[in-house]
Amino acid sequence: QLISDGSVVYAEALWDHVTMDDQELGFKAGDVIEVMDATNKEWWWGRILDSEGWFPASFVRLRVNQDEPMEDYPLKVEGGKEDDSSSGTRRFGMGQTTKDQMRTNVINEIISTERDYIKHLKDICEGYIKQCRKRADMFTEEQLKTIFGNIEDIYRCQKKFVKALEKKFNKDHPHLSEVGSCFLEYQTEFQIYSEYCNNHPNACMELSRLTKVNKYVYFFEACRLLQKMIDISLDGFLLTPVQKICKYPLQLAELLKYTNPQHRDFKDVEAALNAMKNVARLINERKRRLENIDKIAQWQSSIEDWEGEDVLVRSSELIYSGELTKISHPQAKSQQRMFFLFDHQLVCCKKDLLRRDILYYKSRINMDDMEIVDVEDGKDKDFNISVKNAFKLHCPDTEEVHLFCTKKPEQKQRWLKAFENERRQVQLDQETGFSITEVQKKQAMLNASKQHHTGKPKAVTRPYYDFLMRQKHPTLPTTLPQQQVFMLAEPKRKPSNFWQNISRLTPFRK
């Protein structure tokens, strides 16, 4: 309606839209898009700078206040003074300034969308999960865990959060509400979204598998009708937590924009914005780590004569790699080897004498048992030889010692820094509870095995990514790598022509 009236309407991107179609508009999370045509509820036409194109409406959030979307308050005019006609001095009945009214709009949106979200979570838990548990003949507990992840934990957390928000909501004067402290209080609990987002690809794969069987399609539809839920498919409902955690930083950024520095809520909103950005950053970091496990599995599948457990049993991140001279007891024999430092372990490989790109597995060292010792240039008492640019890995429990040398001093410093980073990564994972499920490990190794034998690009052989790519680009060449495409929260599209609608996946649409 605003667009048809000639108004300029802006939206903010919830996440990246990476496109290979010249009719579509690509953008990054947080970008501001001018919406020029919203007659189709699924696909909108928009502009960023000099680029125009179609984009999924579910990827953006319309700004609550459209008045001056590209500028910060207070507005500056000639002479450095505020413009009384359009700044915070303009008044809206009951003594409210423009800025107060806009803050009211944002507060109202935060409260209303939170209540809608709680309703969706309740529908999932009571409409789907409860009914699924009654049908042990159709679902195992493991399947339900895969499909729904920890959404029941999220529901419990959000119920407490919305109560805290409502206590801070000033019904008579919404602009005076002090909601920033609520976000600060729950910032740690919001980290449970990380587990949910990590599991989301598995949920999509399992749902895709089940819905090939008619009885599951009918069952899920019966659940929806019984609960009197809105007409959105189950995969659409399961996408909402991923969308929600992406939306918080945008809402808080807009709230901060319309909060005067003198407002009692200003400092808390500012801190809350940074806190929720950190939560989103943590989730993105975990997503990156999960993508890394495919690369690690692929790397292991290329190593000849591999022995022992898979790298992924204990590790999920390659910290550093390079060539070192390893000096061994008892004759102080030196060997040139390639070393790969993962979290928890250091893997040693030998290059093929003729084909230097081929590596053979030789051994590994458990980093959890080791101390790093910086060795000064000169004679080493343990090995009774002169060394340069050296360091040791020492196990206090067994007195096991490994001596290594680099060619240059700066290489040694990089290795010492890498060992510090490895311990820091392990500690951070323990503090944040990061882990990879057995299903994800097995799937990564299976994908790597298939890729190793067939030589197909990794992105095409991964079922989840392959499934989404088929939905997005029906005519996309299968040889085209898609590692950079942000797939985690992307709604599935029907395998149809460009102009047809995508599946209904976004209950939160202004």
XYZ file of C-alpha atoms in Angstrom:
510
model
C 0.000 0.000 0.000
C 2.826 2.424 0.865
C 4.561 1.640 -2.427
C 1.377 2.135 -4.462
C 0.882 5.485 -2.702
C 4.269 6.582 -3.983
C 6.159 6.221 -0.689
C 9.703 4.880 -0.544
C 9.758 1.636 1.450
C 12.902 0.099 2.914
C 13.644 -3.400 4.203
C 16.662 -4.869 5.997
C 18.193 -8.196 4.979
C 17.937 -10.899 7.641
C 20.716 -12.916 5.998
C 22.778 -13.214 2.824
C 21.023 -13.806 -0.484
C 23.667 -15.187 -2.832
C 22.316 -15.599 -6.331
C 23.591 -16.771 -9.700
C 20.490 -15.579 -11.556
C 20.853 -12.162 -13.202
C 17.166 -11.441 -12.523
C 17.671 -11.790 -8.765
C 19.076 -9.198 -6.356
C 21.993 -10.358 -4.233
C 22.714 -8.827 -0.831
C 24.398 -9.344 2.538
C 22.754 -9.649 5.935
C 22.055 -6.146 7.268
C 21.909 -4.484 3.830
C 19.118 -1.946 3.325
C 16.962 -2.608 0.258
C 14.502 -0.211 -1.362
C 11.369 -2.269 -2.042
C 9.858 -1.171 -5.349
C 7.246 -3.865 -5.988
C 5.622 -6.103 -3.356
C 2.513 -7.218 -5.249
C 3.715 -10.833 -5.170
C 3.775 -11.911 -1.518
C 6.675 -14.343 -2.014
C 8.976 -12.418 -4.421
C 9.604 -8.683 -4.240
C 11.434 -6.377 -6.635
C 14.029 -4.161 -5.011
C 17.044 -1.935 -5.516
C 20.429 -1.516 -3.801
C 22.453 1.392 -5.226
C 22.365 0.796 -9.001
C 21.363 -2.897 -8.859
C 17.761 -4.067 -9.202
C 16.193 -7.520 -9.102
C 13.839 -10.018 -7.508
C 14.468 -11.382 -4.013
C 12.558 -13.649 -1.581
C 10.373 -11.581 0.776
C 11.182 -14.067 3.551
C 14.831 -12.938 3.494
C 14.069 -9.419 4.719
C 12.344 -7.496 7.481
C 10.461 -4.310 6.639
C 11.610 -1.411 8.738
C 8.998 -0.459 11.315
C 9.620 3.260 10.769
C 9.825 4.200 7.102
C 10.068 7.987 7.593
C 13.837 8.415 7.391
C 15.283 4.919 7.106
C 18.743 5.864 5.910
C 19.585 8.559 8.461
C 20.355 8.595 12.152
C 18.773 10.859 14.699
C 19.153 13.668 15.545
C 19.070 15.124 12.037
C 21.652 17.784 11.231
C 21.033 20.841 9.115
C 23.048 23.874 8.168
C 24.699 25.467 11.167
C 24.847 22.159 13.046
C 21.425 22.590 14.667
C 18.628 20.063 14.651
C 15.821 20.521 12.172
C 12.720 21.291 14.240
C 10.413 20.248 11.422
C 11.593 16.648 11.169
C 13.701 15.874 14.228
C 12.820 14.871 17.764
C 11.161 18.224 18.461
C 8.189 17.522 16.202
C 5.312 16.327 18.371
C 2.560 13.712 18.092
C -0.399 14.322 20.453
C 0.017 13.683 24.210
C 3.381 15.426 24.039
C 5.140 12.621 22.133
C 7.969 13.596 19.812
C 8.562 11.968 16.435
C 11.380 9.976 17.947
C 9.195 8.805 20.842
C 6.506 7.672 18.402
C 9.051 5.762 16.351
C 10.428 4.132 19.495
C 6.861 3.167 20.381
C 6.508 1.510 16.956
C 9.660 -0.573 17.453
C 8.717 -1.574 21.017
C 5.260 -2.634 19.821
C 6.813 -4.709 17.039
C 9.204 -6.449 19.441
C 6.360 -7.352 21.814
C 3.889 -8.433 19.109
C 6.363 -10.552 17.139
C 7.498 -12.179 20.380
C 3.913 -13.171 21.199
C 3.417 -14.530 17.664
C 6.649 -16.491 17.980
C 5.577 -18.086 21.264
C 2.353 -19.191 19.543
C 4.340 -20.838 16.740
C 6.634 -22.625 19.205
C 3.641 -23.853 21.187
C 2.026 -25.162 17.994
C 5.190 -27.082 17.096
C 5.584 -28.615 20.568
C 1.937 -29.422 21.166
C 0.685 -29.812 17.611
C 3.527 -31.875 16.166
C 5.911 -33.277 18.793
C 3.173 -34.398 21.188
C 1.286 -36.185 18.400
C 4.467 -37.749 16.978
C 5.341 -39.234 20.374
C 1.991 -41.032 20.380
C 3.000 -42.835 17.183
C 5.961 -44.994 18.172
C 5.149 -47.107 15.099
C 6.068 -44.140 12.873
C 8.772 -42.243 14.799
C 11.707 -43.198 16.998
C 12.952 -40.771 19.660
C 16.139 -40.387 17.628
C 14.107 -39.320 14.585
C 12.170 -36.780 16.638
C 15.436 -35.393 18.013
C 16.729 -35.047 14.447
C 13.579 -33.343 13.134
C 12.818 -31.023 16.049
C 16.259 -30.592 17.634
C 16.094 -28.762 20.965
C 13.035 -26.685 20.063
C 11.312 -27.658 23.332
C 14.215 -26.068 25.238
C 13.853 -22.960 23.064
C 10.107 -22.849 23.822
C 10.753 -22.966 27.574
C 13.382 -20.230 27.300
C 11.211 -17.957 25.143
C 8.220 -18.286 27.482
C 10.332 -16.892 30.312
C 11.785 -14.222 28.025
C 8.402 -12.944 26.810
C 7.161 -12.717 30.434
C 10.242 -10.634 31.292
C 9.569 -8.389 28.274
C 5.928 -7.881 29.209
C 6.894 -6.870 32.755
C 9.075 -4.120 31.272
C 6.411 -3.026 28.768
C 4.795 0.307 29.651
C 1.280 0.012 28.190
C 0.403 3.669 28.745
C 3.676 5.065 27.385
C 5.390 2.324 25.315
C 8.311 4.592 24.413
C 9.297 4.651 28.098
C 9.586 0.833 28.212
C 12.997 -0.430 29.306
C 13.470 -3.742 27.476
C 17.254 -3.734 26.972
C 17.899 -5.447 30.304
C 15.726 -8.430 29.238
C 18.001 -9.186 26.280
C 21.077 -8.857 28.498
C 19.585 -11.193 31.080
C 18.861 -13.900 28.473
C 21.903 -13.510 26.198
C 23.551 -16.672 27.572
C 20.363 -18.711 27.292
C 19.949 -17.623 23.661
C 23.076 -19.626 22.855
C 20.854 -22.731 22.790
C 19.852 -21.524 19.321
C 23.306 -22.571 18.148
C 22.490 -26.243 18.671
C 19.189 -25.791 16.852
C 20.774 -24.031 13.864
C 23.502 -26.666 13.644
C 20.887 -29.416 13.530
C 18.659 -27.668 10.984
C 20.262 -29.271 7.887
C 19.720 -32.720 9.428
C 16.077 -31.841 10.110
C 15.597 -30.835 6.459
C 17.130 -34.077 5.210
C 15.066 -36.269 7.540
C 11.835 -34.428 6.706
C 12.591 -34.683 2.994
C 13.100 -38.431 3.380
C 9.889 -38.975 5.371
C 7.652 -36.837 3.180
C 8.375 -39.082 0.211
C 6.004 -41.491 1.974
C 2.333 -40.448 1.768
C 1.369 -41.552 5.267
C 3.848 -39.048 6.775
C 2.557 -36.247 4.540
C -1.013 -36.978 5.670
C 0.037 -37.310 9.305
C 1.830 -33.938 9.403
C -1.134 -32.241 7.708
C -3.522 -33.857 10.204
C -1.370 -32.490 13.062
C -1.570 -28.997 11.596
C -5.347 -29.119 11.181
C -5.922 -30.627 14.633
C -3.919 -27.824 16.259
C -5.709 -25.227 14.063
C -2.365 -23.903 12.889
C -1.876 -21.404 10.074
C -1.314 -22.783 6.595
C 2.458 -23.235 6.727
C 4.279 -26.515 6.147
C 6.219 -28.172 8.972
C 9.569 -27.228 7.438
C 8.360 -23.614 7.482
C 7.565 -23.798 11.190
C 10.965 -25.356 11.880
C 12.674 -22.466 10.080
C 11.217 -19.809 12.425
C 13.815 -20.159 15.255
C 16.631 -19.633 12.733
C 14.873 -16.521 11.425
C 14.141 -15.241 14.919
C 17.735 -15.206 16.149
C 18.715 -13.343 12.951
C 16.011 -10.730 13.563
C 16.972 -9.675 17.125
C 20.073 -7.605 16.182
C 18.058 -5.745 13.518
C 15.239 -4.961 15.939
C 17.660 -3.765 18.621
C 19.613 -1.649 16.122
C 16.400 0.107 15.120
C 15.369 0.496 18.776
C 18.734 2.066 19.615
C 18.376 4.479 16.718
C 15.174 5.898 18.211
C 16.351 5.880 21.850
C 17.683 9.175 23.185
C 21.079 8.889 24.931
C 19.365 10.354 28.026
C 16.739 7.570 28.038
C 17.106 5.175 30.995
C 17.084 2.262 28.519
C 19.810 3.619 26.229
C 22.863 1.913 27.777
C 21.057 -1.416 28.168
C 19.794 -1.372 24.565
C 23.309 -0.523 23.337
C 24.764 -3.416 25.369
C 21.922 -5.726 24.289
C 22.603 -4.984 20.614
C 26.264 -5.969 21.043
C 25.241 -9.053 23.048
C 22.798 -10.296 20.390
C 25.340 -9.600 17.642
C 27.735 -11.829 19.586
C 25.096 -14.557 19.843
C 24.535 -14.355 16.081
C 28.303 -14.362 15.536
C 28.650 -17.481 17.691
C 25.956 -19.240 15.670
C 27.637 -18.250 12.396
C 30.968 -19.479 13.760
C 29.433 -22.843 14.651
C 27.914 -23.050 11.197
C 31.357 -22.433 9.702
C 32.804 -25.165 11.916
C 30.166 -27.603 10.724
C 31.013 -26.807 7.118
C 34.674 -27.423 7.979
C 34.028 -31.016 8.992
C 33.281 -31.868 5.353
C 36.638 -30.395 4.325
C 38.409 -32.348 7.083
C 36.691 -35.576 6.051
C 37.648 -34.916 2.436
C 41.251 -34.262 3.484
C 41.437 -37.527 5.447
C 40.014 -39.485 2.511
C 42.945 -38.245 0.378
C 45.591 -39.515 2.833
C 47.076 -42.916 1.960
C 47.510 -45.720 4.545
C 45.301 -44.040 7.143
C 45.307 -45.866 10.494
C 43.248 -45.570 13.661
C 40.147 -43.509 14.322
C 38.885 -40.774 12.014
C 40.081 -37.228 12.691
C 36.466 -36.178 13.256
C 36.112 -38.476 16.260
C 37.963 -35.859 18.312
C 38.514 -32.821 16.088
C 36.508 -30.327 14.068
C 38.971 -27.580 13.126
C 42.294 -27.445 11.296
C 44.314 -24.852 13.227
C 47.591 -24.852 11.273
C 49.699 -26.985 8.939
C 53.213 -26.981 7.563
C 56.489 -28.822 7.128
C 58.706 -29.561 10.145
C 61.872 -31.496 10.849
C 61.032 -34.164 13.405
C 63.926 -35.499 15.489
C 63.391 -38.948 17.006
C 65.091 -41.031 19.672
C 67.290 -42.999 20.065
C 69.759 -42.024 17.304
C 68.406 -38.455 17.017
C 67.292 -39.308 13.494
C 65.792 -36.350 11.623
C 62.873 -36.641 9.191
C 61.055 -34.088 7.049
C 57.323 -34.477 7.628
C 54.072 -32.609 6.985
C 52.148 -31.813 10.164
C 48.483 -30.911 10.529
C 47.424 -29.347 13.832
C 43.756 -29.942 14.646
C 42.006 -29.243 17.917
C 43.054 -32.069 20.258
C 45.587 -33.712 17.911
C 48.637 -33.249 15.683
C 48.712 -35.527 12.616
C 52.013 -36.461 10.969
C 52.229 -37.382 7.264
C 54.998 -38.205 4.818
C 55.164 -36.878 1.272
C 55.486 -39.312 -1.622
C 59.028 -39.214 -3.051
C 57.849 -38.839 -6.650
C 54.372 -37.343 -6.390
C 54.708 -34.634 -3.762
C 50.936 -34.051 -3.673
C 50.347 -37.539 -2.215
C 50.605 -37.921 1.567
C 50.998 -41.084 3.658
C 49.755 -41.279 7.228
C 52.575 -41.880 9.753
C 51.379 -41.022 13.288
C 49.507 -38.606 15.546
C 50.052 -36.902 18.898
C 47.349 -36.270 21.506
C 47.593 -32.531 22.231
C 45.485 -32.809 25.397
C 48.455 -34.553 27.087
C 51.161 -32.223 25.829
C 52.995 -29.134 27.044
C 54.730 -26.806 24.578
C 58.395 -26.066 25.347
C 60.255 -23.269 23.543
C 63.823 -24.528 22.947
C 66.731 -22.086 22.754
C 69.222 -22.390 19.894
C 72.204 -24.551 20.839
C 72.759 -27.986 22.306
C 69.669 -29.826 23.536
C 70.282 -31.946 26.623
C 67.471 -34.459 25.965
C 68.596 -35.333 22.445
C 72.270 -34.397 22.841
C 72.385 -32.512 19.524
C 72.623 -28.875 18.440
C 69.318 -27.403 17.285
C 68.047 -24.150 15.788
C 64.482 -22.778 15.640
C 63.301 -25.679 17.785
C 60.435 -26.497 20.137
C 59.271 -29.599 22.004
C 56.037 -31.317 22.840
C 56.390 -32.848 26.302
C 53.974 -35.157 28.138
C 54.401 -34.689 31.941
C 52.646 -37.971 32.750
C 54.738 -40.297 30.554
C 57.840 -38.092 30.013
C 57.284 -38.591 26.274
C 59.186 -35.890 24.322
C 58.969 -34.835 20.665
C 61.520 -32.408 19.197
C 60.777 -30.286 16.119
C 62.760 -27.735 14.109
C 61.710 -25.154 11.533
C 63.797 -23.630 8.763
C 63.246 -20.024 9.859
C 62.625 -18.268 13.218
C 59.332 -16.762 12.005
C 58.050 -20.254 11.135
C 58.761 -21.386 14.680
C 56.840 -18.408 16.079
C 53.873 -19.226 13.859
C 53.848 -22.803 15.187
C 54.079 -21.651 18.807
C 51.180 -19.258 18.184
C 49.213 -22.076 16.534
C 49.632 -24.288 19.611
C 48.295 -21.434 21.763
C 45.313 -21.087 19.428
C 44.664 -24.818 19.606
C 44.379 -24.750 23.405
C 42.244 -21.608 23.242
C 39.903 -23.276 20.743
C 39.533 -26.372 22.928
C 38.750 -24.217 25.962
C 36.220 -22.120 24.032
C 34.470 -25.245 22.755
C 34.186 -26.527 26.311
C 32.788 -23.208 27.542
C 30.238 -22.880 24.731
C 29.376 -26.584 24.595
C 30.260 -26.970 20.916
C 30.146 -30.557 19.676
C 29.483 -32.505 16.506
C 26.876 -35.256 16.506
C 27.729 -38.801 15.485
C 25.258 -38.465 12.597
C 27.093 -35.388 11.274
C 30.487 -37.123 11.549
C 29.277 -40.245 9.750
C 27.578 -38.204 7.041
C 30.727 -36.146 6.434
C 32.881 -39.272 6.101
C 30.307 -40.898 3.823
C 30.204 -37.812 1.597
C 34.013 -37.706 1.479
C 34.179 -41.370 0.545
C 31.714 -40.882 -2.322
C 33.497 -37.764 -3.511
C 36.870 -39.487 -3.341
C 35.657 -42.307 -5.580
C 33.581 -40.319 -8.051
C 35.516 -37.072 -8.208
C 32.273 -35.035 -8.047
C 32.365 -31.559 -6.488
C 31.739 -31.640 -2.757
C 28.728 -29.309 -2.794
C 26.860 -31.529 -5.245
C 27.371 -34.774 -3.340
C 26.107 -33.440 -0.003
C 22.404 -34.417 0.217
C 21.225 -31.354 2.149
C 22.970 -28.859 -0.096
C 22.058 -30.810 -3.208
C 18.421 -30.806 -2.095
C 18.383 -27.049 -1.523
C 20.244 -26.292 -4.740
C 17.708 -28.290 -6.734
C 14.959 -26.243 -5.094
C 16.700 -22.958 -5.819
C 18.134 -23.425 -9.310
C 16.424 -26.201 -11.297
C 18.767 -25.666 -14.272
C 22.014 -25.164 -12.343
C 24.940 -27.188 -13.808
C 25.917 -29.933 -11.368
C 29.607 -29.142 -11.845
C 29.267 -25.668 -10.341
C 30.681 -25.394 -6.782
C 28.425 -23.652 -4.262
C 30.491 -23.582 -1.069
C 29.893 -19.872 -0.529
C 26.093 -20.016 -0.666
C 24.494 -19.412 2.713
C 22.115 -22.352 2.905
C 21.440 -22.795 6.622
C 18.405 -20.565 6.879
C 17.342 -20.384 3.265
C 13.715 -21.370 2.675
C 13.198 -24.211 0.235
C 11.798 -23.286 -3.151
C 9.470 -25.384 -5.236
C 11.143 -26.975 -8.290
C 9.400 -24.657 -10.715
C 9.959 -21.745 -13.076
C 11.397 -18.548 -11.658
C 8.092 -16.692 -11.626
C 6.203 -19.236 -9.577
C 5.907 -18.912 -5.807
C 8.283 -20.493 -3.322
C 6.921 -22.581 -0.461
C 5.212 -20.714 2.359
C 7.915 -20.617 5.018
C 7.736 -17.272 6.791
C 5.066 -16.606 9.384
C 6.860 -13.412 10.462
C 6.150 -11.038 7.633
C 5.120 -7.444 8.091
